């Protein structure tokens, strides 16, 4: 479904990605782990078109998306929940969700969008209870749920999640990880999850990747990465 080949990216003279390759098959749950500064966000941004890579290929559902605008990429069914959530802080919860469904050029019937709001409310009941609350006044965990709900409103085939557990209390972390598994299994949404919380991310994953200073150093089934000695030493504190 997603094929990244030999991707490099620069910020000015600094090279953040060095020929990175990664594959995500349809329906799978893939986790990418790596330390702070490894290049995880850069990779997700290059996939979703927020920044342009200096070389390499990105294809999604067989289409080369390397030169497409972010809007066109979202329209194809690839949606990113960015690091730090980036909600419309001054708008109500419901308005944030509605804006997630607004994809220029898609033109969906309102009934379809209302049906999706109901689905998101079923996944995160707190968003229904707080439908009129201004997003910026939600707790950190609620904001993350809203960011995920907003992404689901775009009806993604592939959901990219950039460190969704960052700054959240353990209870919230467990809750959102449970939801990711549910979205993947019940709705068939393919997931590429980027995390520093390596144990939780690999436990959920069909397949995992390890990024170190801009290079992909390891990949394999989630369970086998959990047992890998190098992974344990570097990322699992063991
Ligand atoms: N806008 C930017 N300008 C210059 N350097 C950047 C910028 N964004 C990220 N970098 C650098 O690129 C590298 C990878 O960053 P990033 O992709 O954010 O890593 P991660 O998400 O894994 O923490 C880091 O060395 C970081 O300092
Ligand atoms: Mg990051």
Short mmCIF file of C-alpha atoms and ligand atoms in Angstrom, two decimals:
data_model
loop_
_atom_site.label_atom_id
_atom_site.label_comp_id
_atom_site.label_asym_id
_atom_site.label_seq_id
_atom_site.Cartn_x
_atom_site.Cartn_y
_atom_site.Cartn_z
CA UNK A 1 0.00 0.00 0.00
CA UNK A 2 2.81 2.39 0.96
CA UNK A 3 6.24 1.97 -0.54
CA UNK A 4 9.11 4.27 0.45
CA UNK A 5 12.30 3.70 -1.47
CA UNK A 6 15.71 5.12 -0.80
CA UNK A 7 14.37 8.39 0.57
CA UNK A 8 16.72 11.20 1.56
CA UNK A 9 15.76 14.55 3.06
CA UNK A 10 17.70 17.66 3.99
CA UNK A 11 17.16 20.77 6.08
CA UNK A 12 19.53 23.16 4.35
CA UNK A 13 22.96 21.56 4.56
CA UNK A 14 21.90 19.04 7.19
CA UNK A 15 20.87 15.61 5.95
CA UNK A 16 18.09 14.18 8.15
CA UNK A 17 17.29 11.01 6.16
CA UNK A 18 19.83 8.83 4.38
CA UNK A 19 18.25 6.54 1.79
CA UNK A 20 15.42 5.22 3.94
CA UNK A 21 13.15 2.42 2.67
CA UNK A 22 9.96 1.11 4.25
CA UNK A 23 6.90 -0.88 3.19
CA UNK A 24 3.44 -0.89 4.70
CA UNK A 25 1.06 -3.56 3.44
CA UNK A 26 -2.66 -2.94 3.32
CA UNK A 27 -4.49 -3.76 6.56
CA UNK A 28 -1.30 -4.03 8.62
CA UNK A 29 -0.16 -2.27 11.76
CA UNK A 30 3.42 -1.06 11.35
CA UNK A 31 5.44 0.69 14.05
CA UNK A 32 8.55 2.80 13.57
CA UNK A 33 10.68 3.39 16.64
CA UNK A 34 13.72 5.57 17.16
CA UNK A 35 15.30 8.01 19.58
CA UNK A 36 14.69 11.74 19.68
CA UNK A 37 16.14 13.34 16.55
CA UNK A 38 16.39 10.07 14.59
CA UNK A 39 14.34 11.52 11.73
CA UNK A 40 10.95 9.91 12.43
CA UNK A 41 8.89 13.08 11.98
CA UNK A 42 10.92 14.02 8.91
CA UNK A 43 10.05 10.67 7.34
CA UNK A 44 6.32 11.05 8.06
CA UNK A 45 6.33 14.62 6.74
CA UNK A 46 8.06 13.51 3.55
CA UNK A 47 5.43 10.78 3.08
CA UNK A 48 2.47 13.11 3.65
CA UNK A 49 3.94 15.83 1.43
CA UNK A 50 4.51 18.42 4.16
CA UNK A 51 8.19 18.58 3.17
CA UNK A 52 9.73 17.40 -0.07
CA UNK A 53 12.43 14.79 -0.14
CA UNK A 54 15.71 15.47 -1.89
CA UNK A 55 15.75 12.03 -3.52
CA UNK A 56 13.93 8.71 -3.47
CA UNK A 57 10.38 7.53 -4.17
CA UNK A 58 7.13 7.38 -2.25
CA UNK A 59 4.21 5.48 -3.72
CA UNK A 60 0.77 5.02 -2.21
CA UNK A 61 -1.76 2.55 -3.65
CA UNK A 62 0.45 2.22 -6.70
CA UNK A 63 0.60 5.96 -7.35
CA UNK A 64 3.77 8.05 -7.15
CA UNK A 65 2.92 10.71 -4.53
CA UNK A 66 6.41 12.17 -4.16
CA UNK A 67 5.47 15.40 -5.94
CA UNK A 68 1.83 15.72 -4.90
CA UNK A 69 0.51 18.43 -2.57
CA UNK A 70 -0.59 17.40 0.94
CA UNK A 71 -4.26 18.02 0.03
CA UNK A 72 -4.10 15.64 -2.93
CA UNK A 73 -2.40 13.04 -0.75
CA UNK A 74 -5.15 13.31 1.89
CA UNK A 75 -7.76 12.97 -0.86
CA UNK A 76 -6.17 9.66 -1.86
CA UNK A 77 -6.75 8.40 1.70
CA UNK A 78 -3.49 9.07 3.52
CA UNK A 79 -3.84 11.19 6.66
CA UNK A 80 -1.26 12.21 9.25
CA UNK A 81 -1.83 13.03 12.91
CA UNK A 82 1.10 15.41 13.43
CA UNK A 83 3.37 15.55 16.43
CA UNK A 84 1.96 18.06 18.93
CA UNK A 85 -1.62 17.58 17.64
CA UNK A 86 -2.01 20.99 15.95
CA UNK A 87 -5.70 21.37 16.63
CA UNK A 88 -7.72 24.48 15.84
CA UNK A 89 -7.35 25.57 19.45
CA UNK A 90 -9.96 28.34 19.34
CA UNK A 91 -12.67 26.23 17.72
CA UNK A 92 -15.07 23.82 19.38
CA UNK A 93 -14.54 20.08 19.44
CA UNK A 94 -17.25 19.52 16.85
CA UNK A 95 -15.83 22.15 14.48
CA UNK A 96 -12.43 20.48 14.64
CA UNK A 97 -14.05 17.18 13.67
CA UNK A 98 -16.04 18.77 10.84
CA UNK A 99 -12.89 20.40 9.44
CA UNK A 100 -11.25 16.97 9.38
CA UNK A 101 -13.93 15.86 6.93
CA UNK A 102 -13.47 18.90 4.72
CA UNK A 103 -11.33 17.69 1.83
CA UNK A 104 -11.42 20.09 -1.15
CA UNK A 105 -12.56 18.28 -4.26
CA UNK A 106 -14.12 15.32 -2.49
CA UNK A 107 -17.72 16.57 -2.16
CA UNK A 108 -19.27 14.01 0.18
CA UNK A 109 -22.93 14.03 1.19
CA UNK A 110 -23.60 15.49 4.63
CA UNK A 111 -25.24 12.24 5.75
CA UNK A 112 -21.96 10.38 5.21
CA UNK A 113 -20.07 12.96 7.30
CA UNK A 114 -22.68 12.76 10.09
CA UNK A 115 -22.34 8.98 10.07
CA UNK A 116 -18.58 9.34 10.56
CA UNK A 117 -19.02 11.80 13.42
CA UNK A 118 -21.20 9.16 15.10
CA UNK A 119 -18.44 6.59 14.58
CA UNK A 120 -15.82 8.90 16.09
CA UNK A 121 -18.13 9.60 19.05
CA UNK A 122 -18.53 5.85 19.55
CA UNK A 123 -14.74 5.44 19.66
CA UNK A 124 -14.18 8.49 21.90
CA UNK A 125 -17.38 9.14 23.91
CA UNK A 126 -15.68 12.07 25.66
CA UNK A 127 -15.69 14.00 22.37
CA UNK A 128 -19.46 13.78 22.21
CA UNK A 129 -19.85 14.91 25.82
CA UNK A 130 -17.59 17.88 25.11
CA UNK A 131 -18.83 18.65 21.64
CA UNK A 132 -19.15 22.42 22.26
CA UNK A 133 -16.01 22.83 24.35
CA UNK A 134 -13.18 24.92 22.87
CA UNK A 135 -10.42 22.52 21.83
CA UNK A 136 -7.63 24.49 23.51
CA UNK A 137 -9.28 23.99 26.90
CA UNK A 138 -9.31 20.16 26.70
CA UNK A 139 -6.80 18.13 28.71
CA UNK A 140 -3.75 16.79 26.86
CA UNK A 141 -5.26 13.33 26.53
CA UNK A 142 -8.57 14.69 25.25
CA UNK A 143 -6.72 16.86 22.72
CA UNK A 144 -4.90 13.81 21.42
CA UNK A 145 -8.22 11.95 21.08
CA UNK A 146 -9.60 14.91 19.17
CA UNK A 147 -6.57 14.97 16.87
CA UNK A 148 -7.06 11.27 16.14
CA UNK A 149 -10.83 11.73 15.73
CA UNK A 150 -10.27 14.61 13.34
CA UNK A 151 -7.96 12.43 11.23
CA UNK A 152 -10.57 9.63 11.19
CA UNK A 153 -13.08 12.15 9.81
CA UNK A 154 -11.02 12.23 6.61
CA UNK A 155 -11.79 8.51 6.18
CA UNK A 156 -8.17 7.48 5.88
CA UNK A 157 -7.07 4.23 4.29
CA UNK A 158 -3.66 4.76 5.87
CA UNK A 159 -3.24 6.64 9.13
CA UNK A 160 0.17 8.07 10.06
CA UNK A 161 0.56 8.76 13.78
CA UNK A 162 3.51 10.82 15.02
CA UNK A 163 4.29 10.09 18.69
CA UNK A 164 0.69 10.15 19.88
CA UNK A 165 1.65 9.08 23.42
CA UNK A 166 3.96 12.04 24.00
CA UNK A 167 3.18 13.89 27.22
CA UNK A 168 0.21 11.70 28.12
CA UNK A 169 -0.49 10.02 31.46
CA UNK A 170 -0.08 6.21 31.38
CA UNK A 171 -3.85 5.68 31.57
CA UNK A 172 -4.42 7.75 28.44
CA UNK A 173 -1.52 6.04 26.68
CA UNK A 174 -3.13 2.63 27.24
CA UNK A 175 -6.47 3.96 26.06
CA UNK A 176 -5.24 5.45 22.78
CA UNK A 177 -3.10 2.38 21.98
CA UNK A 178 -6.18 0.22 22.51
CA UNK A 179 -8.06 2.49 20.09
CA UNK A 180 -5.32 2.17 17.44
CA UNK A 181 -5.64 -1.60 17.54
CA UNK A 182 -9.43 -1.26 17.31
CA UNK A 183 -9.25 1.12 14.33
CA UNK A 184 -6.88 -1.27 12.62
CA UNK A 185 -8.85 -4.45 13.30
CA UNK A 186 -12.48 -3.30 13.20
CA UNK A 187 -12.30 -0.64 10.48
CA UNK A 188 -9.47 -2.18 8.49
CA UNK A 189 -7.52 1.08 8.56
CA UNK A 190 -3.82 0.54 7.88
CA UNK A 191 -1.59 2.17 10.50
CA UNK A 192 1.96 3.49 10.52
CA UNK A 193 2.73 4.45 14.12
CA UNK A 194 5.85 6.41 15.09
CA UNK A 195 6.77 6.16 18.76
CA UNK A 196 9.49 6.55 21.34
CA UNK A 197 7.35 4.30 23.55
CA UNK A 198 8.97 1.31 21.85
CA UNK A 199 7.54 -1.52 23.92
CA UNK A 200 3.89 -0.55 23.49
CA UNK A 201 4.38 0.26 19.80
CA UNK A 202 6.08 -3.06 18.99
CA UNK A 203 3.59 -5.09 21.02
CA UNK A 204 0.81 -3.88 18.73
CA UNK A 205 2.75 -4.12 15.49
CA UNK A 206 2.62 -6.74 12.77
CA UNK A 207 5.91 -5.32 11.56
CA UNK A 208 8.42 -2.89 13.04
CA UNK A 209 11.25 -0.65 11.88
CA UNK A 210 14.08 0.98 13.80
CA UNK A 211 15.43 4.35 12.63
CA UNK A 212 18.77 5.62 13.93
CA UNK A 213 20.26 9.00 12.95
CA UNK A 214 18.44 9.04 9.64
CA UNK A 215 19.13 5.42 8.69
CA UNK A 216 16.88 2.36 8.88
CA UNK A 217 18.98 -0.10 10.89
CA UNK A 218 16.57 -2.94 11.62
CA UNK A 219 13.19 -4.31 10.65
CA UNK A 220 11.15 -7.40 11.39
CA UNK A 221 7.95 -8.72 12.91
CA UNK A 222 6.98 -6.72 16.03
CA UNK A 223 7.35 -9.71 18.31
CA UNK A 224 10.84 -10.58 17.06
CA UNK A 225 12.05 -6.99 17.45
CA UNK A 226 10.83 -7.10 21.05
CA UNK A 227 13.10 -10.11 21.61
CA UNK A 228 16.05 -8.61 19.74
CA UNK A 229 19.00 -7.93 22.09
CA UNK A 230 20.07 -4.68 20.42
CA UNK A 231 16.51 -3.36 20.54
CA UNK A 232 16.19 -4.37 24.17
CA UNK A 233 19.43 -2.61 25.11
CA UNK A 234 18.76 0.58 23.16
CA UNK A 235 15.00 1.00 23.44
CA UNK A 236 13.50 -1.26 26.07
CA UNK A 237 15.82 -0.53 28.98
CA UNK A 238 16.90 -4.15 29.31
N1 LIG B 1 12.88 22.47 10.49
C1 LIG B 1 14.09 21.95 10.73
N2 LIG B 1 15.22 22.63 10.42
C2 LIG B 1 16.46 22.11 10.63
N3 LIG B 1 16.66 20.88 11.16
C3 LIG B 1 15.60 20.15 11.48
C4 LIG B 1 14.26 20.64 11.30
N4 LIG B 1 13.39 19.68 11.71
C5 LIG B 1 14.17 18.66 12.14
N5 LIG B 1 15.48 18.93 12.00
C6 LIG B 1 16.60 18.05 12.37
O1 LIG B 1 16.46 16.82 11.65
C7 LIG B 1 16.76 15.72 12.49
C8 LIG B 1 15.58 14.78 12.57
O2 LIG B 1 14.51 15.45 13.23
P1 LIG B 1 13.08 14.79 13.42
O3 LIG B 1 12.64 14.20 12.13
O4 LIG B 1 12.20 15.79 14.03
O5 LIG B 1 13.41 13.61 14.46
P2 LIG B 1 12.44 12.76 15.40
O6 LIG B 1 11.04 13.01 14.94
O7 LIG B 1 12.88 11.35 15.21
O8 LIG B 1 12.67 13.23 16.81
C9 LIG B 1 17.19 16.30 13.84
O9 LIG B 1 18.57 16.38 13.87
C10 LIG B 1 16.56 17.66 13.83
O10 LIG B 1 17.30 18.58 14.60
MG1 LIG B 2 9.39 13.68 15.93
#
